[in-house]
Amino acid sequence: MDDFLDKLPEMDLMRSEKMTLVQLIIPVESAHRCVTYLGELGLLQFRDLNADKSPFQRTFATQVKRCGEMSRKLRFFKDQIDKAGLRCLPRHEIEPDIELGDLERQLADHEHEVLEMNSNSEKLRLTYNELLEFKIVLQKASGFLVSSNAHAIGDETELHESTYSNNGFIESSSLLEQEMRHEPLNQSGLRFISGIINKDKLLKFERMLFRATRGNMLFNQTPSDEEIMDPSTSEMVEKIVFVVFFSGEQARTKILKICEAFGANCYPVPEDTTKQRQLTREVLSRLSDLEATLDAGTRHRNNALNAVGYSLTKWMTTVRREKAVYDTLNMLNFDVTKKCLVGEGWCPTFAKTQIHEVLQRATFDSNSQVGVIFHVMQAVESPPTYFRTNKLTNAFQEIIDAYGVARYQEANPAVYSVVTYPFLFAVMFGDWGHGLCLLLGALYLLARERKLSTQKLGSFMEMLFGGRYVILLMALFSIYCGLIYNEFFSVPFHIFGGSAYKCRDATCSDAYTVGLVKYRDPYPFGVDPSWRGSRTELPYLNSLKMKMSILLGIAQMNLGLILSFFNARFFGSSLDIRYQFIPQMIFLNSLFGYLSLLIIIKWCTGSQADLYHVMIYMFLSPTEELGENELFWGQRPLQARKIHMERFQGRTYGVLGTSEVDLDVEPDSARGHQEEEFNFSEIFVHQLIHSIEFVLGSVSNTASYLRLWALSLAHSELSTVFYEKVLLLAWGYENILIRLIGVVVFAFATAFILLMMETLSAFLHALRLHWVEFMGKFFHGDGYKFKPFSFALISDDDE
Amino acid sequence: MYGFEALTFNIHGGYLEAIVRGHRAGLLTTADYNNLCQCENLDDIKMHLSATKYGSYLQNEPSPLHTTTIVEKCTLKLVDDYKHMLCQATEPMSTFLEYIRYGHMIDNVVLIVTGTLHERDVQELIEKCHPLGMFDSIATLAVAQNMRELYRLVLVDTPLAPYFSECLTSEDLDDMNIEIMRNTLYKAYLEDFYKFCQKLGGATAEIMSDLLAFEADRRAVNITINSIGTELTREDRKKLYSNFGFLYPYGHEELAICEDIDQVRGVMEKYPPYQAIFSKMSYGESQMLDKAFYEEEVRRLCLAFEQQFHYAVFFAYMRLREQEIRNLMWISECVAQNQKSRIHDSVVYMF
């Protein structure tokens, strides 16, 4: 038996990879190259040997800082390019790798250039904005100022009154008219300030002016029709042109101060129309000049940015890699002579040769006289857990890892989950119509796999995409279970031949009241379609699904127990086998295993026995006659013996708990100083709790598997409701509109409630069954993940 | 209903309390400060801070750094956190959070008015203002010539308006007046905040009254010390003390007549909470007083986190963050000016 087990072929996923603690002694001159090559290989996890040092006290802190500075520059370029709205595709031709120093110099040059151009263009932009604002003010304000000297001074007060009682300076058009009629400016010592201000500050500005002058002013405003770019944020802002009329010198200083405080730019507008025209002309010509200059500047800048943009992505990865290399180098220690760097790390045992080759290549490439010393060390702490997964198994491994990373080399539940997970899902989601929909979705994801895997997806889509193979398997299993349940959107189909039942007479009037008669062999696969709609449909399906869930549950829990046996065997703990695995097996199987046996016998023989009765009276009066509940010969003595065994095993469990002394000393984790002190009472209590938990747990876990039945029932009932109460009801009307609405409602209900919500709930329940009921039997999950130093992983997550 | 906050507090305050406690976990610890103290230059500080919550705010700053940049960015982070909390808050917590700002507003008003008095550029002054105390029309403060105008033009729109009712004079602004105005405003503000917290009731009132009383007492002591030897009369001095706190009312009577620092000390040592602070100092010394008060304040603020379901954690957190920024500023200054031996003089450790 042992030989047979030992000879089983190795499977990658069954247990995590064997890991080795290795020590590298690298000469300083080849250290950088070595680490770079190791990063390309990505199979070595360095241990931080300088954990007590703060980041800037480490050896290569300056280089890390330089890399940080460079990536800041690169971010700056990226920002600038994005702001300029350029789209730079990286050149496809392969450029030679650049040295870090060169790159640094290049980046500094580029940054200097861009900064200078920015400051220049900013100055220009400022002047341009000023001129533009001036132009706008000239155009708009002149409207208010069209002077007609003929008007009497007396009108002035009238004007004020009328506008204030009007209480709104908003109607600028009507104001304009008024202005044109009464414009007594110069004669009355009335002066004005014109300018332009941001729209959102306008109200406060106006209020402040009113307060400061105690209402002795007239405020006119009109929106500028063009938006002006704010130089600091380079956003377009709406501005408003205003003209304030006032009198007195003190008011003038106040108003100017307020303008300054609100960031309103004031521009003098001459009252004379000819002067105005002249000025406008001047401003316009200067504007066009500036525009040309600005355009040229922008073009120049865009060219420069383009040049940077071509190699930006490449530079970014280079810098990111360099930074990672230096971060890793910082984890290494100097040896006594200061000529070598000493590093320690974990690598999978199979990768030792690869690492060795890579190190040799690095030594050769860097022309170092001394090679890298690479040797295996004795490990004290537990090694990391590393599974080599592929596209399909990765998703399942993730599901398991979400619960806890497996202890080093313990049995990996992900292997079994690949089948059991989608299967349990399908038991709850059994409908081959819905299964087909899921399958289509999964196939769509698979067909576009290549495209989707390169682009960035939303969080929801990414989750779906990551689980595409899980969905595919779930869909396939749902179709299978749906065929067994014979449900297609809750409609049964005669796929595998005719029904085994027929009506009692030709009219078939009593089919749903009295029942049908069986006239030929059972339906060959799955549930007979005639059950559908019959009086006994629910009792029949419930009994079937309930018993089936118990069978599945017992099978899965037994698998879990058997895995705990393999774990104990692998770690060489015979105590675990004798006093934990065997009692647990006896307990579970003599109770619920026996129930499963009874279920199967009942199915096979068609017996009428009441299983509740059998199970309950097995405890209450084990010696009594079973009567009509007897399923097979010799049942009574068997039960009596079983009870005895249960009692016995309960006793062993309780008593032998005391002898399970070194159960908790992890066999592989602590060699040397980590050995915990042996504490009898602690282990005794722990084991006692464990025993009680298992006994109670086996009842509750078995009951927990009934969720398979409950969800499957809920699913089929829900889909029946939607089919009958929505689709069929709507179809009953002749009206095409009602039919259409019915179809739409049915489609939406199917898509959102059955396909999305139900999928999610079945998914979560399957998750729970795996995490709690299955993995609870054997899985420790207290390991830590293998995180190799790899460039491939860095570039992904460092965005 | 005191003692039953647990029933209802989380309906509105639970999320924010979780946030603020999460933020608290991000405060720099003694280990961080020890590391920071070992920095050789400002880039080292940046590098160390890049592993903390300030990382993303500092990462795009080009070297060489300046102390002001570090402080500015850290303050920006504080303001962002504050605004985030304020956005999520409902009444009465939002009012409570707003109250935390008013102190900065008073400081900013005083800063601008003093600056204008000395004919500084307004833009330059505004850059120096604490961003938490900014309000829209702050720049307009420069227009005002006297208190009445100040109030009528600008401050009537701000939440500070009610506090001004006590110091409305038509006197022209000068340094002395402004300082009195600051303290009167602060007194009114603290009293109002105190009243507001009492109205909130429950653990908030209990803890906040303790924290605010400490704050009021500290101000009273500072006013006393700063006014020794000035022309401020005893009555005027007494008017500036807030009407609550551990020292109120008898301590205020005694403080008002103090003529030198040792007399202040004599008064304060009668009060148990302050005995410890003053006993640490030698006679005639007042330099270390600030640090001692800060340390005591930090201790009290940290205690606020020990209880749940109250608003004082927000106040405490904001104060701790401000202290943290002060610490960072001090450390950066010391590092930048090569005065590393003096780093420990002013850093107040939390946790």
PDB file of N, CA and C in Angstrom, chain A residues 33-84:
ATOM      1  N   ARG A  33      24.582  43.265 -12.753  1.00  0.00           N
ATOM      2  CA  ARG A  33      24.186  42.437 -13.875  1.00  0.00           C
ATOM      3  C   ARG A  33      23.527  41.143 -13.396  1.00  0.00           C
ATOM      4  N   CYS A  34      24.098  40.571 -12.346  1.00  0.00           N
ATOM      5  CA  CYS A  34      23.528  39.337 -11.813  1.00  0.00           C
ATOM      6  C   CYS A  34      22.079  39.538 -11.433  1.00  0.00           C
ATOM      7  N   VAL A  35      21.853  40.610 -10.686  1.00  0.00           N
ATOM      8  CA  VAL A  35      20.484  40.840 -10.201  1.00  0.00           C
ATOM      9  C   VAL A  35      19.554  41.119 -11.377  1.00  0.00           C
ATOM     10  N   THR A  36      20.060  41.875 -12.374  1.00  0.00           N
ATOM     11  CA  THR A  36      19.235  42.129 -13.550  1.00  0.00           C
ATOM     12  C   THR A  36      18.838  40.820 -14.222  1.00  0.00           C
ATOM     13  N   TYR A  37      19.820  39.943 -14.413  1.00  0.00           N
ATOM     14  CA  TYR A  37      19.518  38.680 -15.092  1.00  0.00           C
ATOM     15  C   TYR A  37      18.560  37.846 -14.260  1.00  0.00           C
ATOM     16  N   LEU A  38      18.761  37.873 -12.959  1.00  0.00           N
ATOM     17  CA  LEU A  38      17.850  37.114 -12.100  1.00  0.00           C
ATOM     18  C   LEU A  38      16.429  37.676 -12.189  1.00  0.00           C
ATOM     19  N   GLY A  39      16.342  38.993 -12.325  1.00  0.00           N
ATOM     20  CA  GLY A  39      15.030  39.602 -12.469  1.00  0.00           C
ATOM     21  C   GLY A  39      14.365  39.188 -13.757  1.00  0.00           C
ATOM     22  N   GLU A  40      15.188  39.040 -14.821  1.00  0.00           N
ATOM     23  CA  GLU A  40      14.612  38.566 -16.074  1.00  0.00           C
ATOM     24  C   GLU A  40      14.128  37.131 -15.931  1.00  0.00           C
ATOM     25  N   LEU A  41      14.874  36.335 -15.185  1.00  0.00           N
ATOM     26  CA  LEU A  41      14.474  34.940 -14.987  1.00  0.00           C
ATOM     27  C   LEU A  41      13.253  34.869 -14.074  1.00  0.00           C
ATOM     28  N   GLY A  42      13.300  35.622 -12.980  1.00  0.00           N
ATOM     29  CA  GLY A  42      12.139  35.709 -12.105  1.00  0.00           C
ATOM     30  C   GLY A  42      11.830  34.466 -11.321  1.00  0.00           C
ATOM     31  N   LEU A  43      12.826  33.810 -10.779  1.00  0.00           N
ATOM     32  CA  LEU A  43      12.562  32.592 -10.015  1.00  0.00           C
ATOM     33  C   LEU A  43      13.247  32.606  -8.661  1.00  0.00           C
ATOM     34  N   LEU A  44      13.664  33.756  -8.206  1.00  0.00           N
ATOM     35  CA  LEU A  44      14.364  33.802  -6.927  1.00  0.00           C
ATOM     36  C   LEU A  44      13.746  34.902  -6.077  1.00  0.00           C
ATOM     37  N   GLN A  45      13.393  34.529  -4.866  1.00  0.00           N
ATOM     38  CA  GLN A  45      12.843  35.523  -3.948  1.00  0.00           C
ATOM     39  C   GLN A  45      13.920  35.906  -2.947  1.00  0.00           C
ATOM     40  N   PHE A  46      14.354  37.167  -2.985  1.00  0.00           N
ATOM     41  CA  PHE A  46      15.421  37.591  -2.084  1.00  0.00           C
ATOM     42  C   PHE A  46      14.864  37.836  -0.697  1.00  0.00           C
ATOM     43  N   ARG A  47      15.673  37.506   0.291  1.00  0.00           N
ATOM     44  CA  ARG A  47      15.284  37.852   1.657  1.00  0.00           C
ATOM     45  C   ARG A  47      15.960  39.149   2.036  1.00  0.00           C
ATOM     46  N   ASP A  48      15.210  39.984   2.752  1.00  0.00           N
ATOM     47  CA  ASP A  48      15.779  41.270   3.127  1.00  0.00           C
ATOM     48  C   ASP A  48      16.735  41.077   4.296  1.00  0.00           C
ATOM     49  N   LEU A  49      18.017  41.245   4.019  1.00  0.00           N
ATOM     50  CA  LEU A  49      19.000  41.053   5.080  1.00  0.00           C
ATOM     51  C   LEU A  49      19.284  42.341   5.843  1.00  0.00           C
ATOM     52  N   ASN A  50      18.681  43.456   5.369  1.00  0.00           N
ATOM     53  CA  ASN A  50      18.927  44.744   6.034  1.00  0.00           C
ATOM     54  C   ASN A  50      17.643  45.302   6.614  1.00  0.00           C
ATOM     55  N   ALA A  51      16.796  44.415   7.102  1.00  0.00           N
ATOM     56  CA  ALA A  51      15.462  44.873   7.513  1.00  0.00           C
ATOM     57  C   ALA A  51      15.537  45.928   8.601  1.00  0.00           C
ATOM     58  N   ASP A  52      16.627  45.923   9.354  1.00  0.00           N
ATOM     59  CA  ASP A  52      16.713  46.878  10.460  1.00  0.00           C
ATOM     60  C   ASP A  52      17.183  48.256  10.020  1.00  0.00           C
ATOM     61  N   LYS A  53      17.587  48.349   8.729  1.00  0.00           N
ATOM     62  CA  LYS A  53      18.086  49.652   8.274  1.00  0.00           C
ATOM     63  C   LYS A  53      16.976  50.409   7.588  1.00  0.00           C
ATOM     64  N   SER A  54      16.947  51.724   7.793  1.00  0.00           N
ATOM     65  CA  SER A  54      15.934  52.505   7.109  1.00  0.00           C
ATOM     66  C   SER A  54      16.373  52.717   5.665  1.00  0.00           C
ATOM     67  N   PRO A  55      15.425  53.017   4.783  1.00  0.00           N
ATOM     68  CA  PRO A  55      15.734  52.988   3.350  1.00  0.00           C
ATOM     69  C   PRO A  55      16.936  53.833   2.941  1.00  0.00           C
ATOM     70  N   PHE A  56      17.151  54.975   3.598  1.00  0.00           N
ATOM     71  CA  PHE A  56      18.240  55.821   3.105  1.00  0.00           C
ATOM     72  C   PHE A  56      19.595  55.467   3.700  1.00  0.00           C
ATOM     73  N   GLN A  57      19.587  54.475   4.604  1.00  0.00           N
ATOM     74  CA  GLN A  57      20.882  54.065   5.148  1.00  0.00           C
ATOM     75  C   GLN A  57      21.476  52.901   4.376  1.00  0.00           C
ATOM     76  N   ARG A  58      20.728  52.418   3.412  1.00  0.00           N
ATOM     77  CA  ARG A  58      21.206  51.234   2.699  1.00  0.00           C
ATOM     78  C   ARG A  58      22.246  51.607   1.661  1.00  0.00           C
ATOM     79  N   THR A  59      22.892  50.571   1.172  1.00  0.00           N
ATOM     80  CA  THR A  59      24.053  50.791   0.331  1.00  0.00           C
ATOM     81  C   THR A  59      23.739  51.574  -0.931  1.00  0.00           C
ATOM     82  N   PHE A  60      22.648  51.208  -1.586  1.00  0.00           N
ATOM     83  CA  PHE A  60      22.400  51.797  -2.890  1.00  0.00           C
ATOM     84  C   PHE A  60      21.310  52.863  -2.828  1.00  0.00           C
ATOM     85  N   ALA A  61      21.246  53.536  -1.677  1.00  0.00           N
ATOM     86  CA  ALA A  61      20.181  54.532  -1.496  1.00  0.00           C
ATOM     87  C   ALA A  61      20.277  55.634  -2.542  1.00  0.00           C
ATOM     88  N   THR A  62      21.498  56.055  -2.874  1.00  0.00           N
ATOM     89  CA  THR A  62      21.629  57.157  -3.832  1.00  0.00           C
ATOM     90  C   THR A  62      21.076  56.754  -5.192  1.00  0.00           C
ATOM     91  N   GLN A  63      21.383  55.505  -5.592  1.00  0.00           N
ATOM     92  CA  GLN A  63      20.889  55.065  -6.889  1.00  0.00           C
ATOM     93  C   GLN A  63      19.363  55.011  -6.892  1.00  0.00           C
ATOM     94  N   VAL A  64      18.811  54.534  -5.773  1.00  0.00           N
ATOM     95  CA  VAL A  64      17.345  54.478  -5.701  1.00  0.00           C
ATOM     96  C   VAL A  64      16.782  55.878  -5.817  1.00  0.00           C
ATOM     97  N   LYS A  65      17.453  56.820  -5.151  1.00  0.00           N
ATOM     98  CA  LYS A  65      16.979  58.202  -5.212  1.00  0.00           C
ATOM     99  C   LYS A  65      17.062  58.733  -6.635  1.00  0.00           C
ATOM    100  N   ARG A  66      18.201  58.383  -7.311  1.00  0.00           N
ATOM    101  CA  ARG A  66      18.344  58.841  -8.689  1.00  0.00           C
ATOM    102  C   ARG A  66      17.212  58.287  -9.558  1.00  0.00           C
ATOM    103  N   CYS A  67      16.900  57.007  -9.327  1.00  0.00           N
ATOM    104  CA  CYS A  67      15.820  56.398 -10.105  1.00  0.00           C
ATOM    105  C   CYS A  67      14.501  57.099  -9.811  1.00  0.00           C
ATOM    106  N   GLY A  68      14.295  57.423  -8.524  1.00  0.00           N
ATOM    107  CA  GLY A  68      13.064  58.122  -8.170  1.00  0.00           C
ATOM    108  C   GLY A  68      12.979  59.460  -8.879  1.00  0.00           C
ATOM    109  N   GLU A  69      14.111  60.147  -8.929  1.00  0.00           N
ATOM    110  CA  GLU A  69      14.161  61.445  -9.584  1.00  0.00           C
ATOM    111  C   GLU A  69      13.876  61.294 -11.086  1.00  0.00           C
ATOM    112  N   MET A  70      14.468  60.240 -11.665  1.00  0.00           N
ATOM    113  CA  MET A  70      14.241  60.037 -13.098  1.00  0.00           C
ATOM    114  C   MET A  70      12.792  59.709 -13.380  1.00  0.00           C
ATOM    115  N   SER A  71      12.207  58.878 -12.516  1.00  0.00           N
ATOM    116  CA  SER A  71      10.813  58.541 -12.813  1.00  0.00           C
ATOM    117  C   SER A  71       9.922  59.763 -12.597  1.00  0.00           C
ATOM    118  N   ARG A  72      10.349  60.651 -11.688  1.00  0.00           N
ATOM    119  CA  ARG A  72       9.588  61.890 -11.562  1.00  0.00           C
ATOM    120  C   ARG A  72       9.636  62.677 -12.857  1.00  0.00           C
ATOM    121  N   LYS A  73      10.844  62.747 -13.467  1.00  0.00           N
ATOM    122  CA  LYS A  73      10.978  63.472 -14.731  1.00  0.00           C
ATOM    123  C   LYS A  73      10.119  62.824 -15.805  1.00  0.00           C
ATOM    124  N   LEU A  74      10.154  61.492 -15.804  1.00  0.00           N
ATOM    125  CA  LEU A  74       9.370  60.797 -16.821  1.00  0.00           C
ATOM    126  C   LEU A  74       7.881  61.062 -16.636  1.00  0.00           C
ATOM    127  N   ARG A  75       7.459  61.080 -15.357  1.00  0.00           N
ATOM    128  CA  ARG A  75       6.050  61.389 -15.105  1.00  0.00           C
ATOM    129  C   ARG A  75       5.725  62.794 -15.587  1.00  0.00           C
ATOM    130  N   PHE A  76       6.698  63.689 -15.378  1.00  0.00           N
ATOM    131  CA  PHE A  76       6.509  65.065 -15.823  1.00  0.00           C
ATOM    132  C   PHE A  76       6.302  65.108 -17.336  1.00  0.00           C
ATOM    133  N   PHE A  77       7.157  64.360 -18.059  1.00  0.00           N
ATOM    134  CA  PHE A  77       7.011  64.328 -19.518  1.00  0.00           C
ATOM    135  C   PHE A  77       5.664  63.771 -19.915  1.00  0.00           C
ATOM    136  N   LYS A  78       5.297  62.700 -19.243  1.00  0.00           N
ATOM    137  CA  LYS A  78       4.031  62.053 -19.595  1.00  0.00           C
ATOM    138  C   LYS A  78       2.880  63.042 -19.378  1.00  0.00           C
ATOM    139  N   ASP A  79       2.953  63.733 -18.263  1.00  0.00           N
ATOM    140  CA  ASP A  79       1.945  64.726 -17.938  1.00  0.00           C
ATOM    141  C   ASP A  79       1.894  65.800 -19.009  1.00  0.00           C
ATOM    142  N   GLN A  80       3.087  66.268 -19.399  1.00  0.00           N
ATOM    143  CA  GLN A  80       3.162  67.315 -20.408  1.00  0.00           C
ATOM    144  C   GLN A  80       2.592  66.831 -21.729  1.00  0.00           C
ATOM    145  N   ILE A  81       2.946  65.589 -22.082  1.00  0.00           N
ATOM    146  CA  ILE A  81       2.471  65.055 -23.355  1.00  0.00           C
ATOM    147  C   ILE A  81       0.963  64.920 -23.319  1.00  0.00           C
ATOM    148  N   ASP A  82       0.435  64.449 -22.183  1.00  0.00           N
ATOM    149  CA  ASP A  82      -1.013  64.312 -22.071  1.00  0.00           C
ATOM    150  C   ASP A  82      -1.687  65.671 -22.159  1.00  0.00           C
ATOM    151  N   LYS A  83      -1.060  66.661 -21.517  1.00  0.00           N
ATOM    152  CA  LYS A  83      -1.644  67.998 -21.508  1.00  0.00           C
ATOM    153  C   LYS A  83      -1.652  68.569 -22.917  1.00  0.00           C
ATOM    154  N   ALA A  84      -0.583  68.294 -23.649  1.00  0.00           N
ATOM    155  CA  ALA A  84      -0.491  68.831 -24.996  1.00  0.00           C
ATOM    156  C   ALA A  84      -1.402  68.057 -25.941  1.00  0.00           C
TER     157      ALA A  84
END
